[in-house]
């Protein structure tokens, strides 16, 4: 025992059992510190390490690749292909060199972003062609007919131009899309001569809306228009080529199928059956077509992953059941792989029959990856499968990234794969439980799976439907639950059997059964569309909320740890952000003939250049973006608008007048009293009002204006400095295209000071 005064057990005068000075303050009482942050940080690190574990990198590669493509489409002008390619190659090499380093995942992501940017740049350079900048009123064209669409009121075809003659010189166009009177479209593969009026590709009808000219550019089409006069068939100067002969053969096959269906079905039943089998959906009547989209069943009309899955699934199980009838094949051979190969062939044929559009190609690639996984004994439905399919699609068609069908399809597929990989194992983990087994016997599991699949897919596609189409489907789950089992079990299988039996002449009965299933689908569609609140209208919002929602959906789908709920927070932030985006006070069409002004009641009113000149498509898009239920023919659109032969005037919400001047005679009064004038004429230099003229509209396209503190804040469909192949810059771009349109400062008018002679005489 240590005696008092013995310092052998002490160090520097303190007992050896005492903690260091910093840990025990004088007085003996140490305040306890909250142990909240260290455990939280350690938990977050644990989750992050789990997310970065082996096998978790691949699903993020297409996300980074798509980010690079998005950067490409956000560029102001066309990038230099050689520079983009060299940077992508160098970053890829750096990623390979760092493959054994801890920075390898970051290097791979950066290289994938650069690769996506380079691939998009290369695709644009590969399809580069002339684009019409100004309308041409009488153009003589000759060429081959490549495609033909039969629509409700008119037909339409794409002409591969051989010769082009006009009184005014123009850029040589490779392809044009022309509308003709219904029933007069020439057959695919024919060589024709015609006269046409050509228009530039349709630009966005409002700032932030969809750019149709971009789609036409990547389709190789440089102009649209309509035929003037008769179409003459002529002898081609050269052979049509293998590709055109193939297109003609497939078009003839589609026409034959449509003719066979027409013998049994008619009306919308025939149009929907043709759409499901051949991809031609333009003949569906507008009421049924609108009801399909309002109810949430519009995806049935587009050849998508669902159709490919049904075709491949029906063929797979039919072939496997047929082969299973032979015990020798069942025991000695891998009939499952044979069935997958047969399903792959059927899916490829369906791809070609339906026109092989970009959306259909994406669906085929996804289905092909799944079937190939079955043939090589891999799990079919995984995040890796989805990642490989996404990479294939984005590499072949990088422009698909900005198309609504790609966004909605892959968002829905990501949600469904996450449901299968994460949700389903937990939901049915106790399959042998008494209650679960009893529910399964009554089909409860199947109904639950269908309900969850419809709910997840519907929620995943909601941001994109709201952004592109300005509406959501509140009863989409109900419609899908009621109609999709019939479509999957009756409509699509009978359609496939009809195709198989058609060469033998026994297809009529299958078309009839298919029609009965379509009747049920139409009945469900119309019933759901008629429910109160079935049309969920959403005002237009910017690209920011869509990006935030997309990131949130990706985090929810790909992450495995509780970090995934950060995605839910992002989706909520995106929804609140979208709800707070203000709507414009004034909308001006690109041609200056239609002006929308927000009235005192908050609704748009229309001023248009002449009686009967309303653009129905433009007004439909404007009203949809404003979450307005009115149609283009609604008389209330002109309520409060005062018009005469010279122009129109209306008071905008918040005060001030907007004038739409048709003739120069209206400008004198408008310049004195209006705050804003929209005119295709030249405004006087002394005009005190803010002016939007034809030259500005030609440079910037459609405009949206919001009242600001210093005037009108202008948002253009084509901002100053933008120069892309599908939207070339105007050579005489003006410095006056400011983003804030303030009233002009007009110097005071000089007053003549010479007195009248009578006044002088009176004073004398």
XYZ file of C-alpha atoms in Angstrom:
764
model
C 0.000 0.000 0.000
C 1.349 3.424 -0.883
C 1.991 5.664 2.085
C 1.103 9.339 2.258
C 3.727 11.478 0.632
C 4.831 8.638 -1.589
C 4.935 9.972 -5.132
C 5.874 6.722 -6.861
C 2.279 6.326 -8.123
C 1.970 9.922 -9.214
C 3.078 11.793 -12.294
C 3.864 15.508 -12.123
C 2.043 15.841 -8.812
C -1.226 14.136 -9.901
C -2.535 10.695 -9.115
C -1.949 8.232 -11.929
C -5.620 7.345 -11.945
C -6.702 10.890 -12.792
C -7.629 11.690 -16.386
C -5.674 14.372 -18.264
C -6.351 18.008 -17.421
C -8.390 18.681 -20.542
C -10.791 15.850 -19.741
C -11.492 16.866 -16.118
C -11.880 20.558 -15.360
C -11.269 21.981 -11.924
C -14.216 21.438 -9.653
C -14.725 17.785 -10.571
C -17.890 18.252 -12.614
C -17.519 17.742 -16.421
C -20.515 18.939 -18.504
C -21.874 16.107 -20.648
C -21.781 16.764 -24.421
C -24.610 15.525 -26.623
C -23.519 12.457 -28.568
C -25.805 13.190 -31.567
C -23.530 14.227 -34.418
C -20.763 11.605 -34.201
C -23.145 8.620 -34.389
C -25.111 10.291 -37.179
C -21.994 10.983 -39.209
C -20.758 7.449 -38.644
C -24.140 6.053 -39.710
C -24.077 8.149 -42.882
C -20.571 6.919 -43.635
C -21.699 3.334 -43.150
C -24.604 3.819 -45.545
C -22.360 5.558 -48.088
C -19.837 2.691 -47.941
C -22.670 0.222 -48.490
C -23.903 2.159 -51.517
C -20.375 2.254 -52.961
C -19.845 -1.472 -52.491
C -19.048 -4.063 -55.112
C -21.539 -4.227 -57.961
C -23.172 -0.905 -57.116
C -21.306 1.205 -59.699
C -22.775 -0.031 -62.985
C -26.354 1.310 -62.569
C -24.930 4.807 -62.109
C -22.936 4.760 -65.362
C -25.962 5.415 -67.643
C -27.028 8.181 -65.241
C -23.668 9.892 -65.762
C -23.778 9.128 -69.503
C -27.228 10.713 -69.763
C -25.989 13.721 -67.782
C -23.353 14.277 -70.462
C -26.052 14.127 -73.152
C -28.129 16.639 -71.186
C -25.137 18.986 -71.049
C -24.845 18.700 -74.824
C -28.457 19.727 -75.438
C -28.077 22.607 -72.958
C -25.167 24.139 -74.919
C -25.712 27.514 -76.608
C -23.918 26.501 -79.800
C -22.672 23.289 -81.376
C -19.593 21.839 -79.635
C -16.447 20.929 -81.562
C -16.617 17.179 -82.213
C -12.862 16.590 -82.240
C -12.382 18.315 -78.878
C -15.310 16.457 -77.278
C -14.009 13.107 -78.570
C -10.419 13.712 -77.428
C -11.527 14.769 -73.940
C -13.776 11.702 -73.633
C -10.959 9.357 -74.718
C -8.472 10.954 -72.334
C -10.827 10.789 -69.365
C -11.647 7.171 -70.210
C -7.931 6.342 -70.222
C -7.483 8.068 -66.854
C -10.352 6.025 -65.422
C -8.691 2.799 -66.613
C -5.372 3.810 -65.040
C -7.107 4.508 -61.726
C -9.017 1.219 -61.674
C -7.216 0.051 -58.515
C -7.457 3.382 -56.725
C -10.168 4.631 -54.402
C -10.937 7.451 -56.845
C -11.890 4.963 -59.570
C -15.697 5.379 -59.170
C -15.402 9.174 -59.457
C -13.137 8.835 -62.508
C -15.607 6.462 -64.173
C -18.497 8.847 -63.602
C -16.584 11.806 -65.033
C -15.512 9.731 -68.045
C -19.123 8.618 -68.593
C -20.302 12.237 -68.580
C -17.674 13.138 -71.177
C -18.567 10.074 -73.265
C -22.254 11.018 -73.292
C -21.413 14.546 -74.401
C -19.154 13.243 -77.184
C -21.653 10.638 -78.414
C -24.431 13.241 -78.663
C -22.097 15.580 -80.555
C -21.128 12.777 -82.938
C -24.756 11.802 -83.585
C -25.658 15.373 -84.539
C -22.679 15.603 -86.891
C -23.643 12.291 -88.484
C -27.250 13.300 -89.249
C -26.458 16.915 -90.174
C -28.599 18.259 -93.030
C -30.195 21.454 -94.280
C -33.092 23.027 -92.349
C -35.497 25.499 -93.957
C -35.304 28.956 -92.354
C -38.108 30.814 -94.192
C -41.392 29.706 -95.790
C -41.364 28.835 -99.498
C -44.674 29.155 -101.318
C -44.256 27.205 -104.550
C -41.553 24.567 -104.713
C -41.221 21.845 -107.332
C -40.064 18.588 -105.754
C -39.265 15.102 -106.957
C -38.265 12.182 -104.817
C -39.042 8.829 -103.238
C -41.820 8.337 -100.688
C -40.216 6.854 -97.567
C -43.084 6.673 -95.062
C -46.821 7.259 -95.062
C -49.218 8.001 -92.204
C -52.992 7.732 -92.433
C -54.600 10.223 -90.061
C -58.109 11.258 -89.075
C -58.529 14.136 -91.559
C -55.441 14.201 -93.744
C -52.680 11.833 -94.771
C -49.003 12.590 -94.439
C -45.853 11.237 -96.025
C -42.103 11.831 -95.925
C -40.415 12.561 -99.258
C -36.716 11.895 -99.755
C -35.889 14.794 -102.072
C -34.141 14.088 -105.373
C -34.570 17.526 -106.988
C -35.834 20.829 -105.607
C -36.638 23.902 -107.698
C -37.890 27.277 -106.516
C -37.967 30.847 -107.754
C -36.016 31.775 -104.657
C -32.827 29.920 -103.847
C -32.897 27.836 -100.707
C -30.911 25.335 -98.711
C -30.915 21.868 -100.240
C -33.228 19.694 -98.208
C -32.816 15.943 -97.851
C -36.317 15.117 -96.618
C -39.612 16.966 -96.250
C -42.846 15.954 -94.570
C -45.983 16.815 -96.547
C -49.689 16.673 -95.787
C -52.214 15.721 -98.472
C -55.926 15.229 -98.832
C -57.101 12.065 -97.130
C -56.751 9.038 -99.376
C -54.316 10.662 -101.815
C -50.962 9.818 -100.201
C -48.726 7.944 -102.676
C -47.490 4.447 -101.782
C -44.182 3.986 -100.018
C -41.333 3.430 -102.457
C -42.887 5.345 -105.357
C -41.079 8.171 -107.155
C -43.284 11.268 -107.448
C -43.342 14.814 -108.788
C -45.314 17.557 -107.042
C -45.539 21.190 -106.025
C -45.641 22.104 -102.358
C -45.634 24.951 -99.926
C -42.842 24.408 -97.400
C -42.579 25.776 -93.879
C -39.711 25.673 -91.370
C -39.958 22.919 -88.748
C -42.360 23.795 -85.947
C -40.570 25.712 -83.212
C -41.730 25.752 -79.568
C -45.184 27.330 -79.320
C -44.185 28.981 -76.046
C -40.891 29.377 -74.182
C -40.060 26.146 -72.396
C -42.438 23.982 -74.419
C -41.411 20.971 -76.462
C -39.141 21.602 -79.455
C -40.598 19.664 -82.383
C -37.908 20.990 -84.731
C -35.316 18.986 -82.795
C -37.239 15.763 -83.378
C -37.568 16.520 -87.078
C -33.849 17.278 -87.339
C -32.823 13.909 -85.903
C -35.385 12.242 -88.180
C -33.587 13.829 -91.145
C -36.516 16.128 -92.027
C -35.668 19.717 -92.934
C -39.137 21.171 -93.576
C -42.853 20.431 -93.397
C -45.738 21.655 -95.518
C -48.530 20.543 -97.799
C -48.962 19.515 -101.415
C -50.383 22.005 -103.914
C -52.186 20.314 -106.791
C -51.870 16.764 -108.069
C -49.146 14.239 -107.340
C -47.627 12.601 -110.401
C -45.886 9.258 -110.389
C -42.730 9.286 -112.507
C -39.913 6.994 -113.506
C -37.058 7.262 -111.019
C -33.663 8.358 -112.334
C -32.035 5.612 -110.247
C -32.949 2.565 -108.218
C -34.834 2.994 -104.982
C -32.224 1.162 -102.933
C -32.475 -1.756 -100.545
C -33.613 0.331 -97.594
C -36.487 1.879 -99.498
C -37.577 -1.488 -100.886
C -37.615 -2.833 -97.350
C -39.741 0.147 -96.211
C -42.164 -0.456 -99.066
C -42.449 -4.145 -98.154
C -43.134 -3.386 -94.477
C -45.672 -0.699 -95.375
C -47.474 -3.131 -97.668
C -47.499 -5.682 -94.846
C -48.995 -3.130 -92.452
C -51.646 -2.188 -95.008
C -52.498 -5.857 -95.490
C -52.889 -6.385 -91.754
C -55.054 -3.285 -91.477
C -57.214 -4.472 -94.382
C -57.686 -7.884 -92.757
C -58.618 -6.295 -89.422
C -61.033 -3.993 -91.258
C -63.017 -6.998 -92.507
C -63.991 -7.833 -88.915
C -63.610 -4.636 -86.901
C -64.410 -1.030 -87.664
C -64.208 2.401 -86.091
C -62.078 2.876 -83.018
C -61.824 -0.872 -82.445
C -60.128 -1.299 -85.803
C -57.916 1.762 -85.243
C -56.771 0.568 -81.805
C -56.135 -2.980 -83.047
C -54.035 -1.576 -85.886
C -52.179 0.694 -83.474
C -51.321 -2.202 -81.173
C -49.973 -4.366 -83.993
C -48.469 -1.940 -86.508
C -47.868 1.262 -84.541
C -50.219 3.376 -86.717
C -52.386 5.196 -84.174
C -53.453 8.330 -86.066
C -56.857 6.994 -87.103
C -58.248 6.842 -83.548
C -61.054 9.361 -83.072
C -60.190 12.388 -80.886
C -62.787 11.631 -78.138
C -61.453 8.107 -77.568
C -57.852 9.243 -77.898
C -58.379 11.999 -75.313
C -60.199 9.620 -72.980
C -57.319 7.146 -73.199
C -54.826 9.754 -72.001
C -57.129 11.277 -69.400
C -57.736 7.851 -67.836
C -54.051 6.930 -67.826
C -54.292 4.243 -70.518
C -52.638 6.296 -73.242
C -49.500 4.184 -72.908
C -51.419 1.282 -74.451
C -51.572 3.123 -77.788
C -47.805 3.574 -78.031
C -45.617 0.577 -78.813
C -43.652 0.471 -75.573
C -41.952 -1.901 -73.185
C -45.297 -3.297 -72.130
C -46.171 -4.418 -75.658
C -42.727 -5.910 -76.209
C -42.965 -7.725 -72.893
C -46.382 -9.157 -73.770
C -45.270 -10.287 -77.226
C -42.066 -11.841 -75.910
C -43.852 -13.363 -72.910
C -46.648 -14.942 -74.948
C -44.189 -16.450 -77.439
C -41.824 -17.578 -74.668
C -44.444 -19.435 -72.669
C -46.217 -20.801 -75.762
C -43.003 -22.245 -77.212
C -41.904 -23.600 -73.854
C -45.280 -25.252 -73.261
C -45.182 -26.764 -76.745
C -41.649 -28.138 -76.264
C -42.569 -29.469 -72.823
C -45.003 -31.877 -74.487
C -41.966 -33.894 -75.612
C -40.211 -35.528 -72.616
C -37.049 -36.144 -74.635
C -36.587 -32.427 -75.266
C -37.436 -31.543 -71.681
C -34.823 -33.886 -70.215
C -32.011 -33.529 -72.713
C -32.133 -29.934 -73.894
C -32.422 -26.428 -72.485
C -35.877 -25.636 -73.807
C -36.009 -22.516 -71.663
C -33.166 -21.006 -73.705
C -34.800 -22.120 -76.947
C -37.991 -20.382 -75.866
C -36.068 -17.214 -75.061
C -34.466 -17.292 -78.519
C -37.892 -17.701 -80.159
C -39.238 -14.797 -78.088
C -36.289 -12.651 -79.181
C -37.051 -13.380 -82.845
C -40.721 -12.520 -82.288
C -39.788 -9.261 -80.550
C -37.468 -8.333 -83.444
C -40.259 -8.960 -85.967
C -42.645 -6.866 -83.871
C -40.045 -4.079 -83.834
C -39.846 -4.059 -87.632
C -43.599 -4.375 -88.104
C -44.360 -1.444 -85.800
C -42.043 0.933 -87.640
C -38.933 0.751 -85.430
C -39.411 4.212 -83.955
C -37.025 5.365 -81.236
C -39.444 4.468 -78.440
C -39.991 1.027 -79.931
C -36.250 0.501 -80.348
C -35.770 1.301 -76.677
C -38.419 -1.243 -75.723
C -36.837 -3.884 -77.933
C -33.362 -3.337 -76.476
C -34.719 -3.705 -72.953
C -36.581 -6.888 -73.863
C -33.584 -8.260 -75.758
C -31.282 -7.744 -72.773
C -33.725 -9.635 -70.546
C -34.039 -12.544 -72.987
C -30.298 -12.742 -73.554
C -29.847 -12.845 -69.771
C -32.168 -15.869 -69.700
C -30.137 -17.559 -72.452
C -26.843 -17.077 -70.576
C -28.296 -18.110 -67.192
C -28.320 -14.661 -65.633
C -31.010 -12.980 -63.562
C -33.283 -11.231 -66.011
C -34.814 -8.370 -64.019
C -31.989 -6.459 -62.323
C -30.614 -2.957 -62.185
C -27.732 -4.130 -64.347
C -30.162 -5.218 -67.044
C -31.802 -1.806 -66.967
C -28.397 -0.109 -67.035
C -27.226 -2.074 -70.082
C -30.488 -1.353 -71.937
C -30.257 2.359 -71.110
C -26.659 2.539 -72.337
C -27.580 0.831 -75.617
C -30.503 3.182 -76.230
C -28.602 6.355 -75.347
C -25.640 5.320 -77.480
C -27.786 4.540 -80.527
C -30.158 7.497 -80.083
C -28.838 10.088 -77.595
C -31.627 12.446 -78.655
C -34.083 10.086 -76.952
C -33.016 11.491 -73.569
C -35.046 14.681 -74.087
C -38.093 12.836 -75.458
C -41.014 12.264 -73.074
C -41.416 8.608 -74.061
C -37.848 7.787 -72.961
C -38.175 9.686 -69.714
C -41.505 8.129 -68.797
C -40.563 4.641 -69.920
C -37.308 4.407 -68.021
C -38.715 6.121 -64.939
C -41.513 3.541 -64.851
C -39.097 0.675 -65.520
C -36.724 1.877 -62.797
C -39.612 1.971 -60.345
C -40.775 -1.516 -61.327
C -37.281 -3.023 -61.107
C -36.825 -1.422 -57.687
C -40.194 -2.866 -56.675
C -39.165 -6.351 -57.822
C -35.674 -6.182 -56.330
C -36.460 -4.429 -53.053
C -40.184 -4.308 -52.403
C -41.474 -7.681 -53.529
C -39.059 -9.851 -51.488
C -40.081 -7.988 -48.356
C -43.763 -7.944 -49.197
C -43.969 -11.691 -49.834
C -41.164 -12.824 -47.546
C -43.573 -15.042 -45.575
C -45.257 -16.848 -48.436
C -45.973 -19.857 -46.252
C -47.851 -17.791 -43.699
C -51.446 -18.853 -43.396
C -52.975 -15.484 -44.237
C -50.604 -14.893 -47.156
C -51.157 -18.358 -48.559
C -54.914 -17.951 -48.275
C -54.774 -14.605 -50.110
C -52.562 -16.123 -52.794
C -55.099 -18.879 -53.422
C -57.685 -16.243 -54.215
C -55.359 -14.276 -56.465
C -54.579 -11.701 -53.809
C -50.869 -11.743 -54.561
C -51.411 -11.161 -58.273
C -53.886 -8.351 -57.638
C -51.528 -6.774 -55.119
C -48.611 -6.973 -57.537
C -50.677 -5.394 -60.331
C -51.905 -2.676 -57.990
C -48.411 -1.889 -56.755
C -46.941 -1.993 -60.255
C -49.578 0.451 -61.552
C -49.111 2.722 -58.549
C -45.305 2.769 -58.755
C -45.229 3.250 -62.541
C -47.858 5.989 -62.324
C -46.029 7.882 -59.593
C -42.672 7.562 -61.393
C -44.055 9.028 -64.631
C -46.085 11.814 -63.014
C -43.364 14.541 -63.149
C -42.817 13.982 -66.873
C -46.514 13.836 -67.723
C -47.022 17.075 -65.804
C -44.070 18.764 -67.514
C -44.702 17.706 -71.119
C -48.501 17.310 -71.218
C -49.522 19.554 -68.276
C -51.779 16.939 -66.743
C -51.750 14.008 -64.396
C -54.026 10.977 -64.131
C -55.581 10.762 -60.639
C -57.426 7.550 -61.534
C -54.644 5.924 -63.531
C -54.287 3.047 -61.057
C -58.021 2.333 -61.264
C -58.024 2.326 -65.066
C -54.951 0.122 -65.303
C -56.277 -2.297 -62.705
C -59.562 -2.665 -64.611
C -58.256 -2.751 -68.184
C -54.713 -4.105 -68.263
C -55.548 -7.710 -67.295
C -57.902 -7.890 -70.282
C -55.337 -6.254 -72.571
C -52.630 -8.663 -71.404
C -54.708 -11.834 -71.405
C -57.072 -11.222 -74.336
C -56.268 -8.285 -76.608
C -52.549 -8.761 -77.261
C -52.541 -12.619 -77.365
C -55.493 -12.643 -79.783
C -53.711 -10.078 -81.931
C -50.617 -12.271 -82.104
C -52.700 -15.344 -82.917
C -54.458 -13.337 -85.606
C -51.113 -12.503 -87.212
C -50.081 -16.158 -87.124
C -53.408 -17.377 -88.560
C -53.713 -14.650 -91.210
C -51.695 -16.455 -93.930
C -53.995 -19.472 -93.511
C -57.240 -17.502 -93.617
C -58.430 -18.321 -90.077
C -57.719 -14.946 -88.491
C -61.286 -13.576 -88.367
C -62.229 -15.217 -85.076
C -59.127 -13.857 -83.370
C -59.849 -10.308 -84.565
C -63.389 -10.633 -83.217
C -62.158 -11.714 -79.767
C -59.551 -8.965 -79.855
C -62.308 -6.462 -80.649
C -64.337 -7.632 -77.641
C -61.337 -6.958 -75.411
C -60.873 -3.522 -76.985
C -64.558 -2.796 -76.332
C -63.924 -3.440 -72.643
C -60.839 -1.233 -72.682
C -62.741 1.634 -74.356
C -65.606 1.255 -71.854
C -63.187 1.437 -68.913
C -61.430 4.407 -70.503
C -64.606 6.399 -71.022
C -65.945 5.527 -67.564
C -62.766 6.609 -65.787
C -62.420 9.744 -67.949
C -65.953 10.767 -66.967
C -65.297 10.526 -63.226
C -65.223 13.815 -61.273
C -61.715 15.217 -61.182
C -60.411 12.776 -63.777
C -58.549 15.533 -65.618
C -55.678 16.635 -63.410
C -54.464 19.843 -65.069
C -51.056 21.217 -64.097
C -49.723 24.663 -65.072
C -46.452 24.752 -66.987
C -43.243 24.943 -64.995
C -39.585 25.134 -65.888
C -36.942 22.494 -66.400
C -35.550 22.937 -62.876
C -38.306 20.998 -61.055
C -38.063 18.197 -63.622
C -34.325 17.821 -63.023
C -34.862 17.764 -59.263
C -37.672 15.216 -59.563
C -35.573 13.045 -61.898
C -32.685 13.003 -59.434
C -35.109 12.133 -56.653
C -36.593 9.223 -58.622
C -33.093 7.925 -59.426
C -32.068 8.058 -55.761
C -35.279 6.310 -54.689
C -34.773 3.596 -57.282
C -31.051 2.896 -57.138
C -30.095 3.375 -53.492
C -30.535 0.449 -51.098
C -29.896 2.050 -47.707
C -32.136 4.604 -45.953
C -30.270 7.232 -47.969
C -32.851 6.549 -50.648
C -35.372 8.679 -48.750
C -33.332 11.727 -49.697
C -34.873 11.115 -53.110
C -38.340 11.513 -51.637
C -37.255 14.851 -50.179
C -36.033 15.957 -53.611
C -39.318 14.939 -55.245
C -41.224 16.934 -52.621
C -38.972 19.959 -53.201
C -39.557 19.613 -56.957
C -43.341 19.548 -56.443
C -43.266 22.672 -54.262
C -40.918 24.375 -56.732
C -43.210 23.587 -59.663
C -46.252 24.887 -57.785
C -44.584 28.266 -57.190
C -43.552 28.975 -60.789
C -45.460 32.103 -61.940
C -47.409 32.059 -65.181
C -46.774 34.678 -67.906
C -49.005 37.718 -68.298
C -48.652 37.830 -72.087
C -47.951 35.142 -74.698
C -46.997 35.981 -78.283
C -46.844 33.391 -81.063
C -43.749 33.117 -83.252
C -45.602 34.512 -86.274
C -47.048 37.421 -84.297
C -50.614 36.620 -85.338
C -51.837 35.379 -81.957
C -51.416 37.207 -78.653
C -52.636 35.861 -75.323
C -53.228 38.380 -72.520
C -54.075 37.475 -68.921
C -57.245 39.246 -67.902
C -58.361 40.562 -64.526
C -59.840 37.153 -63.665
C -56.481 35.457 -64.170
C -57.461 33.664 -67.407
C -55.968 34.138 -70.854
C -57.752 36.153 -73.534
C -56.902 35.974 -77.214
C -56.163 38.693 -79.734
C -55.660 37.328 -83.233
C -54.852 38.952 -86.540
C -58.025 38.245 -88.490
C -61.312 36.466 -88.210
C -60.896 32.717 -88.590
C -57.100 32.832 -88.149
C -56.972 31.022 -84.825
C -54.261 28.391 -84.626
C -56.092 25.513 -82.918
C -52.942 23.574 -82.066
C -51.221 26.642 -80.609
C -54.249 27.605 -78.519
C -54.623 24.049 -77.276
C -51.011 24.090 -76.072
C -51.344 27.539 -74.508
C -54.493 26.584 -72.606
C -53.044 23.257 -71.483
C -49.910 24.993 -70.190
C -52.159 27.388 -68.289
C -54.174 24.517 -66.730
C -57.220 25.974 -68.482
C -60.084 23.605 -69.332
C -61.423 25.758 -72.188
C -61.103 24.703 -75.810
C -59.746 26.731 -78.719
C -63.300 27.443 -79.908
C -64.523 28.825 -76.568
C -66.127 32.259 -77.054
C -64.870 33.445 -73.658
C -61.349 33.597 -75.111
C -62.204 36.958 -76.672
C -64.207 38.385 -73.757
C -62.913 41.835 -72.860
C -60.983 42.217 -76.128
C -61.868 45.260 -78.222
C -61.140 44.831 -81.945
C -61.720 46.588 -85.243
C -60.243 46.224 -88.724
C -57.012 47.924 -87.639
C -56.193 46.004 -84.460
C -57.174 44.856 -80.976
C -56.719 46.330 -77.492
C -57.055 44.740 -74.060
C -56.170 45.677 -70.523
C -53.710 43.314 -68.879
C -54.118 42.153 -65.281
C -52.580 44.744 -62.985
C -53.249 47.695 -65.300
C -52.001 48.955 -68.621
C -53.141 48.163 -72.139
C -51.747 45.758 -74.721
C -52.375 46.560 -78.378
C -52.195 44.192 -81.334
C -51.818 46.386 -84.412
C -52.752 44.813 -87.744
C -52.345 47.933 -89.913
C -50.096 50.997 -89.742
C -53.118 53.262 -89.159
C -53.549 51.788 -85.663
C -50.051 52.658 -84.482
C -50.612 56.383 -83.876
C -53.274 55.779 -81.217
C -51.597 52.667 -79.835
C -48.270 54.419 -79.312
C -49.936 57.088 -77.165
C -52.122 54.890 -74.975
C -50.743 51.316 -74.892
C -47.991 50.001 -72.637
C -47.085 47.271 -75.157
C -47.666 46.929 -78.891
C -47.383 43.698 -80.877
C -47.229 44.346 -84.605
C -45.826 42.944 -87.806
C -45.450 46.522 -89.102
C -42.666 49.051 -88.523
C -43.442 51.133 -85.427
C -42.658 54.868 -85.518
C -39.377 55.895 -83.921
C -41.253 58.297 -81.644
C -43.529 55.567 -80.274
C -43.535 55.701 -76.465
C -44.867 52.164 -75.962
C -42.753 49.037 -75.776
C -42.845 47.281 -79.148
C -42.579 43.619 -80.199
C -42.146 43.599 -83.970
C -41.789 41.001 -86.709
C -37.991 41.110 -86.726
C -37.726 40.273 -83.060
C -40.190 37.422 -83.407
C -38.248 36.091 -86.376
C -35.061 36.069 -84.306
C -36.448 34.775 -81.016
C -39.641 32.890 -81.842
C -42.519 32.743 -79.379
C -42.298 35.088 -76.379
C -43.660 35.063 -72.832
C -43.814 38.339 -70.883
C -44.267 38.961 -67.153
C -44.846 42.324 -65.573
C -41.817 43.500 -63.614
C -40.796 46.541 -61.650
C -39.098 48.206 -64.614
C -41.323 46.900 -67.410
C -42.005 43.523 -68.992
C -39.573 40.661 -68.335
C -39.187 38.774 -71.630
C -38.575 35.035 -71.961
C -37.927 33.838 -75.515
C -38.306 30.396 -77.041
C -34.903 31.010 -78.603
C -32.709 33.108 -76.364
C -30.139 35.455 -77.793
C -26.920 33.624 -78.714
C -28.500 30.213 -79.274
C -27.268 28.561 -82.477
C -27.992 24.853 -82.903
C -28.382 22.801 -86.116
C -32.144 22.384 -85.582
C -32.522 26.048 -84.595
C -29.939 28.139 -86.495
C -29.252 31.684 -85.351
C -30.453 34.559 -87.511
C -27.514 36.344 -89.123
C -28.727 39.854 -88.271
C -29.239 39.214 -84.560
C -29.958 42.503 -82.803
C -28.485 43.951 -79.636
C -31.929 45.307 -78.797
C -33.348 41.926 -77.793
C -33.182 42.741 -74.102
C -34.680 40.521 -71.414
C -36.463 43.505 -69.833
C -38.745 45.491 -72.116
C -39.076 48.985 -70.666
C -41.129 51.840 -72.158
C -39.239 53.906 -74.673
C -37.821 57.248 -73.621
C -39.148 59.688 -76.188
C -37.677 63.212 -76.170
C -40.287 65.949 -75.721
C -41.684 67.225 -79.001
C -40.451 70.691 -79.988
C -43.280 73.221 -79.919
C -43.475 75.949 -82.592
C -43.112 79.295 -80.763
C -44.219 81.543 -83.672
C -47.293 83.506 -82.539
C -50.311 83.753 -84.770
C -50.599 86.940 -86.842
C -54.088 87.657 -85.462
C -52.732 87.554 -81.906
C -49.981 90.004 -82.808
C -52.479 92.422 -84.371
C -54.742 92.219 -81.342
C -51.913 93.195 -79.008
C -50.926 96.171 -81.200
